[in-house]
Coordinates of C-alpha atoms and ligand atoms in Angstrom, one line a residue:
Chain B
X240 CA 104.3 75.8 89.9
X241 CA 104.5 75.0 93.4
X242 CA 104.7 70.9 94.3
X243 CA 102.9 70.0 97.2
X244 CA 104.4 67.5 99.9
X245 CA 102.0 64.5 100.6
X246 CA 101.4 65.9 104.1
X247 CA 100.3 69.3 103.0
X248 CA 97.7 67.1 100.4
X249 CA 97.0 65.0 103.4
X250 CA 95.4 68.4 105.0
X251 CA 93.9 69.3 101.9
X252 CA 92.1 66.7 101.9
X253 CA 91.0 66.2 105.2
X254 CA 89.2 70.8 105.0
X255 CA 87.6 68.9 101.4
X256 CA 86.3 66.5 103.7
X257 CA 85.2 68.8 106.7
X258 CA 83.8 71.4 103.7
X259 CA 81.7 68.7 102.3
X260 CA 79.8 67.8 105.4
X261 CA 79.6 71.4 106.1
X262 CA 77.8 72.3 103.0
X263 CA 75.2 69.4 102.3
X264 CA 72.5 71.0 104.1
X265 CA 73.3 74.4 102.5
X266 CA 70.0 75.1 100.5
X267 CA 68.2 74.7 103.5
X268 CA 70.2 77.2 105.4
X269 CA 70.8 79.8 102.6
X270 CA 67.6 81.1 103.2
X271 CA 67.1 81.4 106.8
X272 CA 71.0 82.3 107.4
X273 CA 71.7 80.1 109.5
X274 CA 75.3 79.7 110.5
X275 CA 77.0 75.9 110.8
X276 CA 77.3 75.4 114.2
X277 CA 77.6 71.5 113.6
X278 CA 80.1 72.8 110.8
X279 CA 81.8 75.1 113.6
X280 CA 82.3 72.0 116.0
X281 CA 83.6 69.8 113.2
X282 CA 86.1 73.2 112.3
X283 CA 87.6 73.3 115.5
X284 CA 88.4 69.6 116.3
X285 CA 89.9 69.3 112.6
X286 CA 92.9 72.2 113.6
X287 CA 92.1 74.3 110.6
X288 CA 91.5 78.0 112.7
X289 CA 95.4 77.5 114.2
X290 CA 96.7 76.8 111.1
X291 CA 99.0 80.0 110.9
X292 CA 99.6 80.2 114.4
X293 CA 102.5 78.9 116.7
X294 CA 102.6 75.4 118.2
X295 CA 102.8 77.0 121.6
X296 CA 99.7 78.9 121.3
X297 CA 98.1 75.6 120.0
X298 CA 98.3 76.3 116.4
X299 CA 99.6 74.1 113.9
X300 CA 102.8 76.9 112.7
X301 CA 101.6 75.9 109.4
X302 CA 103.3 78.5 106.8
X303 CA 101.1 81.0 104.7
X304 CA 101.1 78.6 101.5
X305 CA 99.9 75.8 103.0
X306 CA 97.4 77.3 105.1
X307 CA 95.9 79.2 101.3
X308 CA 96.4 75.7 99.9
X309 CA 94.5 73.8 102.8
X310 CA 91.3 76.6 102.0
X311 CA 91.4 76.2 99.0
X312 CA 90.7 72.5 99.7
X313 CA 87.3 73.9 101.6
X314 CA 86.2 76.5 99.1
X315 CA 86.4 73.5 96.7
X316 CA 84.3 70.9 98.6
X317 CA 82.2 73.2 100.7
X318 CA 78.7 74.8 98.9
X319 CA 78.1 77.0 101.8
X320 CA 80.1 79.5 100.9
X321 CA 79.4 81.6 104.0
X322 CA 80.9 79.4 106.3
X323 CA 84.3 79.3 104.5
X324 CA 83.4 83.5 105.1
X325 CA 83.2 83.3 108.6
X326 CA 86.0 81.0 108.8
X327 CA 88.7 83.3 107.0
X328 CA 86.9 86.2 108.5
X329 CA 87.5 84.5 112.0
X330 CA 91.3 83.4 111.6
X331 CA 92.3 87.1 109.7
X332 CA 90.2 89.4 111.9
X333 CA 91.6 88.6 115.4
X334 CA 94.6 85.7 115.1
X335 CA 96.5 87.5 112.5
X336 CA 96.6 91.1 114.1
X337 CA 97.5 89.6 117.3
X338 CA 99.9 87.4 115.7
X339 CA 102.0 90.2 114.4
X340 CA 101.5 93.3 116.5
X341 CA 100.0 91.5 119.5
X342 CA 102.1 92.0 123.0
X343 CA 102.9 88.6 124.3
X344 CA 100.3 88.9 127.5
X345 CA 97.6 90.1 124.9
X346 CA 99.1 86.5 122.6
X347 CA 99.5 84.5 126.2
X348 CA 95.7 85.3 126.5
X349 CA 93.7 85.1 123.4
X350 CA 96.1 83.4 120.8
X351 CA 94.8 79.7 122.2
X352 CA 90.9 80.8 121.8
X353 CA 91.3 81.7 118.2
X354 CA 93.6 78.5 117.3
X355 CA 90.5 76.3 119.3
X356 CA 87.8 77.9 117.9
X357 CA 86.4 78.6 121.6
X358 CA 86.2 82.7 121.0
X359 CA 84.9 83.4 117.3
X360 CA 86.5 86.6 116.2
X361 CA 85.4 89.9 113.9
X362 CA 86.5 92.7 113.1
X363 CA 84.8 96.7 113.3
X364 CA 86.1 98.8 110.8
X365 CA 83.6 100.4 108.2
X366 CA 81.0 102.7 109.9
X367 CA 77.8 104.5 108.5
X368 CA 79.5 107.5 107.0
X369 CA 83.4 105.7 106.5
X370 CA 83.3 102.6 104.2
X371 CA 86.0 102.8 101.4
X372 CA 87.4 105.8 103.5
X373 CA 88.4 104.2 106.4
X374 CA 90.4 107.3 108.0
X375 CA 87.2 109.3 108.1
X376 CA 85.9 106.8 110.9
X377 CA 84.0 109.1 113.7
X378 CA 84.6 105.9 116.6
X379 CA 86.8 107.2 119.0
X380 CA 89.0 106.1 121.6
X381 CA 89.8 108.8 124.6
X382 CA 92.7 107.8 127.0
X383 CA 91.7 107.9 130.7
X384 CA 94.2 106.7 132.9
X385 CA 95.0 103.5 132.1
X386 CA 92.2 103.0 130.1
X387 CA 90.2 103.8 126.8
X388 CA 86.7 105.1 126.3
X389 CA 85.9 103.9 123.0
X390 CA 82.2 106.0 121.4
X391 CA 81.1 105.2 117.9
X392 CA 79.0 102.4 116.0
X393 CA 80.6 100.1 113.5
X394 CA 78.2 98.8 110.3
X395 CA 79.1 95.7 108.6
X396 CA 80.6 93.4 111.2
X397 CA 81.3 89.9 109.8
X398 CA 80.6 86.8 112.6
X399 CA 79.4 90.3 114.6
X400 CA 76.4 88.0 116.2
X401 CA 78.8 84.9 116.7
X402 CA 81.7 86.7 118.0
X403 CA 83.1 86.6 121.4
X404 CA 86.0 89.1 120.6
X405 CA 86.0 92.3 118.1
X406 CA 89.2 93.6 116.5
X407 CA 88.0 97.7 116.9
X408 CA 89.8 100.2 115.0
X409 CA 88.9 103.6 116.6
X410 CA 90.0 107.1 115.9
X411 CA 92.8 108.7 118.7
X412 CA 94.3 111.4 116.6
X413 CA 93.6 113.7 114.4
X414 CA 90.7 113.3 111.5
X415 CA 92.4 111.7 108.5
X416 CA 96.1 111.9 109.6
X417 CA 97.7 108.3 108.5
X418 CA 98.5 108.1 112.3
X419 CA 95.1 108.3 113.7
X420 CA 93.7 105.2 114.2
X421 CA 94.4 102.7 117.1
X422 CA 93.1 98.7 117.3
X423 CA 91.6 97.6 120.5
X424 CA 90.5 93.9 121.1
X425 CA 87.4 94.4 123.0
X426 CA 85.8 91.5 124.8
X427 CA 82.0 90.9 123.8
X428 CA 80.9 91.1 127.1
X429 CA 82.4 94.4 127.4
X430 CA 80.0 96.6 129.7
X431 CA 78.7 99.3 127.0
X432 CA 79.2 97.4 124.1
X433 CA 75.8 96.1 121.9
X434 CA 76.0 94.3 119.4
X435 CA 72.8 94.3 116.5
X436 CA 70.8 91.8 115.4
X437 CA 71.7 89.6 112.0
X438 CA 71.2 91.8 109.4
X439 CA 69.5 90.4 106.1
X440 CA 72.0 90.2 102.7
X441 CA 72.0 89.5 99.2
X442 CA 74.6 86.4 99.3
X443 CA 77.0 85.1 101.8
X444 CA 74.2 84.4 104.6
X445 CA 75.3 81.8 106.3
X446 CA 77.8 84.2 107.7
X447 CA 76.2 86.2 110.2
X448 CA 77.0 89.8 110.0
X449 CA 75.7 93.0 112.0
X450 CA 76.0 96.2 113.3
X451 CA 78.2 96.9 116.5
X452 CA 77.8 100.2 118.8
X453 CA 80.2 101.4 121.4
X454 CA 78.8 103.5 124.1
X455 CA 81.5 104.4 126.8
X456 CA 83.1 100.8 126.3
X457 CA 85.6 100.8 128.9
X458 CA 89.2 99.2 127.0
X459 CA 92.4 98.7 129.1
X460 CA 95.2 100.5 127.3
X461 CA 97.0 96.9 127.4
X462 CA 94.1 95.6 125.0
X463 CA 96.0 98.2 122.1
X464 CA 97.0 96.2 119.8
X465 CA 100.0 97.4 117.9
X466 CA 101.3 101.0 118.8
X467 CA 99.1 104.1 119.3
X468 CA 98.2 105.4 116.3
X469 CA 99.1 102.2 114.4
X470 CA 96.2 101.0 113.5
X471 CA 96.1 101.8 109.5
X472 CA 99.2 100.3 109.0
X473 CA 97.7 96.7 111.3
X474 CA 94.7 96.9 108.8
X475 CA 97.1 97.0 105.9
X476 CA 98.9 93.7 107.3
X477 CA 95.4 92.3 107.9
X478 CA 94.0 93.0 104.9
X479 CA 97.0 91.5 103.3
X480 CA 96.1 88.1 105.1
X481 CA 92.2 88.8 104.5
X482 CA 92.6 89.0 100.5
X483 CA 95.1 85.9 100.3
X484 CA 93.5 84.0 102.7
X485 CA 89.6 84.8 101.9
X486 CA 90.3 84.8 98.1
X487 CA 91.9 81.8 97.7
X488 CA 88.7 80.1 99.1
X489 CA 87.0 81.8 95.7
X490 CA 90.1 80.2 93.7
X491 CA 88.7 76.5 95.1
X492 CA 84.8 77.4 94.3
X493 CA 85.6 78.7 91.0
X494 CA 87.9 75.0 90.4
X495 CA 85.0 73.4 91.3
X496 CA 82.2 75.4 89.3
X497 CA 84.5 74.9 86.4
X498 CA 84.3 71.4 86.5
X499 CA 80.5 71.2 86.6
X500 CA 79.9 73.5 84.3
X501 CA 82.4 71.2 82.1
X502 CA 80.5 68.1 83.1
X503 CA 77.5 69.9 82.2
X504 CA 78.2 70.8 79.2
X505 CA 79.4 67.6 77.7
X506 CA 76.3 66.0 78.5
X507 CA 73.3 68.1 78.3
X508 CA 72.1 68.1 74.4
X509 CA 70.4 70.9 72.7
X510 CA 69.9 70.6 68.9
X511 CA 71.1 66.9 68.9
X512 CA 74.8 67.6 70.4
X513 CA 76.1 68.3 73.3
X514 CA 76.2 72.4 74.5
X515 CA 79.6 72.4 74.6
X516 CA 80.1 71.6 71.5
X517 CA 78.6 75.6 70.2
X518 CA 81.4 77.3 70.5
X519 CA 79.5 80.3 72.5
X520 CA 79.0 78.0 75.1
X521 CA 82.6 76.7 75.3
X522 CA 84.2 80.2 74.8
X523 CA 82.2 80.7 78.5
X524 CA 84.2 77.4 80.1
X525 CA 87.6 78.9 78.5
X526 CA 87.3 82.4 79.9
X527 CA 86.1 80.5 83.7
X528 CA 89.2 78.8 82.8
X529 CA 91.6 81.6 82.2
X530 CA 89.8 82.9 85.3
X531 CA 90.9 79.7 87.9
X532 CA 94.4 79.9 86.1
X533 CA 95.3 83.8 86.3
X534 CA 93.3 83.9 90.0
X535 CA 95.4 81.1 90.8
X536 CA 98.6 82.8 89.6
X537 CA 98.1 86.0 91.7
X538 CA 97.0 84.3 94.7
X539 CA 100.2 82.0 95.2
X540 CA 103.0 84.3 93.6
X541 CA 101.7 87.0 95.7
X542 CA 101.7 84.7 98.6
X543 CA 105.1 83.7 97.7
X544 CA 106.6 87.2 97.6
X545 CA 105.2 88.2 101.0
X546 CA 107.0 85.3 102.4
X547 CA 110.2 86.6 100.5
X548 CA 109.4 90.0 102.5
X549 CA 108.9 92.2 99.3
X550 CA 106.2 94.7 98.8
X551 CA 103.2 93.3 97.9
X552 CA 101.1 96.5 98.1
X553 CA 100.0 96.7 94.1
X554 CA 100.2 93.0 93.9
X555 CA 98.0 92.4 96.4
X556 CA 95.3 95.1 95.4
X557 CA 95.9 93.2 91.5
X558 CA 95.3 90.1 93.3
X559 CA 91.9 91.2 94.9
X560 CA 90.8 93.0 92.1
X561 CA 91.0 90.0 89.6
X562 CA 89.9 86.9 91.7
X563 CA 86.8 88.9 93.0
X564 CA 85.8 90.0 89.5
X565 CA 86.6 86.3 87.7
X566 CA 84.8 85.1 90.9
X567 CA 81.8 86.7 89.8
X568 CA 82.6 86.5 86.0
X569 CA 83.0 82.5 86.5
X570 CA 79.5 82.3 88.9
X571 CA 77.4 84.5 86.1
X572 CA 78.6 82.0 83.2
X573 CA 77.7 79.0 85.3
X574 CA 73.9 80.2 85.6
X575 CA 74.2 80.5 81.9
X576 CA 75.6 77.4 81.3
X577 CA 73.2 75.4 83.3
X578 CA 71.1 77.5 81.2
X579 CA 67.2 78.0 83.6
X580 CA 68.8 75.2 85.9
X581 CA 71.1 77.6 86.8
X582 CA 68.4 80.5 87.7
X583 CA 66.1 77.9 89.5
X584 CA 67.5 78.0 93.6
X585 CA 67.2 74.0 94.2
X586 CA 70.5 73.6 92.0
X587 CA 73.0 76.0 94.4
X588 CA 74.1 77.8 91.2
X589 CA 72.4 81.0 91.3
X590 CA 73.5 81.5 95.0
X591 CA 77.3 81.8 93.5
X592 CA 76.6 84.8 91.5
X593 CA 74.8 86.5 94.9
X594 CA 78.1 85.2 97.4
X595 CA 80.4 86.8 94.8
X596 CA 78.8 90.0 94.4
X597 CA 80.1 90.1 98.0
X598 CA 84.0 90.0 97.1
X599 CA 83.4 92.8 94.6
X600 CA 82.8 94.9 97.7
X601 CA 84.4 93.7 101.2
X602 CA 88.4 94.0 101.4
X603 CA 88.2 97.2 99.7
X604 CA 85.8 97.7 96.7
X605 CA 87.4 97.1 92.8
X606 CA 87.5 100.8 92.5
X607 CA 89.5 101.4 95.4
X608 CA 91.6 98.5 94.6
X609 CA 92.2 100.3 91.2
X610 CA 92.6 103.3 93.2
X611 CA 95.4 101.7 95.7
X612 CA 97.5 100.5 92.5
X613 CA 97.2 104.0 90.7
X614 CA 98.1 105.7 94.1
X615 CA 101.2 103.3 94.0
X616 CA 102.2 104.7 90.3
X617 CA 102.5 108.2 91.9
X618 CA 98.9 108.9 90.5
X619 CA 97.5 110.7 93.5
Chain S
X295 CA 125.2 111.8 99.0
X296 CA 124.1 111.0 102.7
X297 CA 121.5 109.1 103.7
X298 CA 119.3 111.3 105.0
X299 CA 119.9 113.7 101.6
X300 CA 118.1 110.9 99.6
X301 CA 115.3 110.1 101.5
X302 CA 114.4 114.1 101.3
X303 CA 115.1 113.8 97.9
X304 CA 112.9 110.9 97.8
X305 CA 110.1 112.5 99.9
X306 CA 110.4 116.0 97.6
X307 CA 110.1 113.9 94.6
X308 CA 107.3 111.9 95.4
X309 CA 104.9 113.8 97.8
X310 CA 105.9 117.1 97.4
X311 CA 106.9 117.9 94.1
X312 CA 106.2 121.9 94.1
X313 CA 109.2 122.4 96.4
X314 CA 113.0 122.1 96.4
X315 CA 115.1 119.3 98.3
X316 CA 116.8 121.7 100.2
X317 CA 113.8 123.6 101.3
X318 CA 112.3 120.8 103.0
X319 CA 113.6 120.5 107.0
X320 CA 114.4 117.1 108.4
X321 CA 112.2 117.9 111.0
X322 CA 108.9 118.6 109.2
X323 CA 106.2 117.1 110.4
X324 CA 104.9 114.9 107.0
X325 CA 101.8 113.5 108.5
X326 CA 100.7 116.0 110.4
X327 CA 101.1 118.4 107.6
X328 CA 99.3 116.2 105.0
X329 CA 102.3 115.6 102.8
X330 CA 102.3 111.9 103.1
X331 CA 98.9 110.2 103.4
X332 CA 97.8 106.8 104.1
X333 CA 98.4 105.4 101.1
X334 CA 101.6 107.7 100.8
X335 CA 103.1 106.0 103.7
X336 CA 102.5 102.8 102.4
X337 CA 104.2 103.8 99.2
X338 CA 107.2 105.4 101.6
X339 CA 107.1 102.0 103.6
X340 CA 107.6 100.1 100.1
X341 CA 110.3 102.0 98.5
X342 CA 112.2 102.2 102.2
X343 CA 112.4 98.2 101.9
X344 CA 113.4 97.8 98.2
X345 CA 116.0 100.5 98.6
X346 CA 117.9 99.5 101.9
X347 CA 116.4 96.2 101.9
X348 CA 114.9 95.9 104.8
X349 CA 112.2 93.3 105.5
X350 CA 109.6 95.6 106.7
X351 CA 107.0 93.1 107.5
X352 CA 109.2 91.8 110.1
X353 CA 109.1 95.3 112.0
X354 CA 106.4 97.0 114.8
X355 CA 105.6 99.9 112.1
X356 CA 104.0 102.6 113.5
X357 CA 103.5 106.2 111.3
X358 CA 105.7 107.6 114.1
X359 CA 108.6 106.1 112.6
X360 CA 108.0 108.0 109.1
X361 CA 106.7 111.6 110.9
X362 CA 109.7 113.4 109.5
X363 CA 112.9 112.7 107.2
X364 CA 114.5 112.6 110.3
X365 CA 112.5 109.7 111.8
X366 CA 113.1 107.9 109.1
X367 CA 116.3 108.6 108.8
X368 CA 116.5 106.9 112.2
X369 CA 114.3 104.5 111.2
X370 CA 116.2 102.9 108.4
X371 CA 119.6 103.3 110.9
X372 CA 118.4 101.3 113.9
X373 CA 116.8 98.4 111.1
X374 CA 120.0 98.2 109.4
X375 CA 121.9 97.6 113.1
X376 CA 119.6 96.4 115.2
X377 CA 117.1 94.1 112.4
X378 CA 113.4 93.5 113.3
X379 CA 112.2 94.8 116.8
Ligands
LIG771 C1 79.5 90.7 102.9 C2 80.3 91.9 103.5 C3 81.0 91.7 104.6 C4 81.7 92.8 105.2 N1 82.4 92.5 106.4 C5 82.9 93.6 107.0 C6 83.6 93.4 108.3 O1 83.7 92.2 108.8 N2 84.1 94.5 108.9 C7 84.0 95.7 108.4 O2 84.5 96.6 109.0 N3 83.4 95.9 107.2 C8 82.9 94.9 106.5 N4 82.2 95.1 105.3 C9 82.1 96.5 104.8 C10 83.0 96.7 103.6 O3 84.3 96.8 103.9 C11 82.5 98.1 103.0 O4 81.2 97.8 102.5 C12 83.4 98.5 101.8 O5 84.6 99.0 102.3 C13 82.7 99.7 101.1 O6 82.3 100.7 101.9 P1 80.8 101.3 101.8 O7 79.9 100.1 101.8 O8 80.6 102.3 102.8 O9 80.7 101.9 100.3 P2 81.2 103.3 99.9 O10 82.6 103.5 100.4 O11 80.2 104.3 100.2 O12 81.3 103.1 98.3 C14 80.1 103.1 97.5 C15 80.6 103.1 96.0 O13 81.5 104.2 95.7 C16 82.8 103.7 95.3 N5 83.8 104.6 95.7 C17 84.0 105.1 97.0 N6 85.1 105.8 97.0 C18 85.7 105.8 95.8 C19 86.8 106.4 95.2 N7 87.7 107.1 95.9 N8 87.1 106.1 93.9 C20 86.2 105.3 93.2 N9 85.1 104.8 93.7 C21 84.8 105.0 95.0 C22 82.9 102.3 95.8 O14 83.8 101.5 95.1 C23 81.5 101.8 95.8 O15 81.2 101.3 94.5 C24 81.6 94.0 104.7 C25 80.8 94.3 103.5 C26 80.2 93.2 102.9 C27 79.4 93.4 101.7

């Protein structure tokens, strides 16, 4: 078990506070998608989106544990779970690519506008016909002198209407080959680049997503971000980031579902006792429990041995795998336990079970997770 | 047994099973020949850390590094002197 310091509770406390302000107006938003700017403004003078970033880039050099901890404080407190979303989805997709494989000009000049909050990130990776099998993209980037032509469209682009910068991974060797995609940060404003209008989604609609289309987008070779050709292995560092990062937001909605349900339970009387007294109903609050507890395991031990430098690959496809699934597990027992409360909209439970569907799918599906650790065992 | 003799050993073993050690050249190209994949080099990138301890997510990776058991070869020699790029 990992003890906090009083400073790191200090900042947990103060994303529970920023969360909570963000999500009281959430039923009204959930169903025209609207995105938080208020929440946005109150996001960026709070120092949250430079958390893992260096002082000198105006970050806070905060380490990988504390920043998971400090989001787990907003998934807990926040009932807009989009904005959380396009939070993680802003500080993985652009700050922690650039962190690791950025040059320092391409740092020196983008760094400062994800830690402030002023240029909202995304990233383009899945495409119409390359979603689980990212290395079959068709978006390609063409050398000419000392610039890339990047051609292709892009189909689920989290923060894609929001975003003032795009993380695009593009295709600049041959089909398939493990060295044959490159990342390009491409300004929004990029001659040649459009970007599509919100598209409409089962849960998670706060976060505004969309399509993205390249047509002769003009990318100075300087904009690469990592090595030619690197580009699967910057996803595999960002997805790291993504799943501990975006998960551990689930870890702090799932703590705080847990304790309604609970509270719920001990009071509402059917039959003359309380539900939670029928054992089919408490056997439901033990498995959402087992769910916090073995999400919360994965999260922080695999957070802990990436900061040891070990291989996380099957730990962190096991992590993924079992927080997304007892994510939705834990938001499908709620409705049940708040019984037709639970279905009706005005109570914020059934729009759990619709956000969680979600992490089944983005970050890599379960089955390809399941894949990725079978692949590790030598299993093709 | 030299370095370079177990990471062929390694890469026979693991990606290419159907053929012997000493068959395979140091200078075959492994991804452009489809013997190590994506997923393959992450596997290669794994057991490369645990087995000369190298703290991998400190480096610039690039697949260039891993083309051929030479490359990596070099690869593991200029982590072990030189640390992180
Ligand atoms: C809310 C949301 C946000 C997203 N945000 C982004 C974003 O910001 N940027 C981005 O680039 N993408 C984003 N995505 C896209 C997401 O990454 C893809 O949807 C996902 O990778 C799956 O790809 P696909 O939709 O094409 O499904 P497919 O790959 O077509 O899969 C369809 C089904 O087949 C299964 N399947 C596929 N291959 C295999 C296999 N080998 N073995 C077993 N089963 C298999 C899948 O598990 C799935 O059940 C987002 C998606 C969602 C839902």
């Amino acid at each position: 078990m990992i003890n906090w310091t009083d400073e790191q509770r200090t900042l947990r406390a103060a994303a529970a506070d920023l969360g909570a302000a963000v999500g009281k107006d959430h039923l009204e938003r959930d169903p025209t998608g609207e995105f938080s700017r208020t929440g946005w403004t109150l996001v960026r003078e709070s120092g949250l989106l430079g958390m893992p970033f260096g002082t000198e880039y105006g970050g806070l050099g905060a380490d990988l544990l504390t920043t998971m901890y400090v989001l787990e404080g907003l998934g807990e407190s926040c009932r807009d779970g989009g904005f959380p979303f396009s939070v993680t989805t802003h500080v993985v997709s652009t700050g922690i690519p650039l962190q690791r494989f950025g040059s320092a000009e391409l740092k020196q000049r983008y760094l400062p506008g994800v830690c402030a909050g002023s240029a909202i990130g995304a990233h383009a990776i899945s495409e119409p016909d390359a979603g689980s099998d990212m290395m079959a993209m068709r978006t390609t980037a063409v050398l000419d002198g000392d610039h890339y032509v990047l051609n292709g469209s892009k189909s689920f682009v989290s923060n894609g209407p929001i975003a003032d910068t795009f993380m695009v991974y593009a295709r600049t060797g041959t089909p398939g080959a493990p060295d044959a995609i490159t990342t390009f940060l491409v300004e929004r404003d990029s001659p040649g680049l459009h970007v599509g209008s919100p598209m409409s989604k089962m849960g998670l609609r706060t976060s505004p997503l969309s399509e993205l289309f390249l047509d002769g987008v003009r990318v100075p070779a300087t904009n690469a971000v990592g090595r030619p050709g690197a580009g699967f292995l910057v996803l595999d560092h960002v997805m790291k980031w993504e799943i501990l990062l975006s998960f551990v937001v689930n870890l702090g909605e799932m703590e705080h579902r847990l304790r309604e349900c609970v509270r719920h339970a001990r009071s509402r009387k059917q039959f003359g006792q309380p539900i939670g007294s029928f054992q089919a109903v408490s056997t439901k609050l033990v498995d959402m429990r087992i769910g916090v507890e073995t999400s919360r395991k994965w999260l922080y031990d695999t957070a802990e041995k990436l900061v040891a430098r070990k291989n996380v690959t099957t730990d962190i496809a096991i992590t993924k795998l079992v927080v997304s699934e007892a994510n939705l597990a834990s938001a499908l027992a709620a409705v049940q336990v708040f019984g037709g409360y639970g279905y009706m909209t005005e109570y914020g439970v059934e729009k759990d079970v619709r956000n969680a569907v979600a992490g089944t799918i983005y970050s890599g599906t379960t089955e390809i997770q399941r894949q990725r650790i079978a692949a590790m065992m030598g299993l093709g | 047994m030299s370095r370079i003799d177990e990471i062929t050993r390694h890469v026979v073993a693991e990606f290419a099973p159907d053929i012997r050690a000493d068959e395979l050249d140091a200078d075959y190209d492994l991804l452009a020949n489809g013997v190590v994949d994506s997923l393959g080099l992450l596997r290669l990138i794994g057991w490369l850390g645990e087995r000369f301890d190298l703290p991998v997510e400190d480096f610039d990776l690039a697949p260039e590094q891993f083309r051929s058991v030479r490359a990596i070869d070099a690869f593991v020699e200029s982590a072990l002197v030189k640390g992180p790029a």
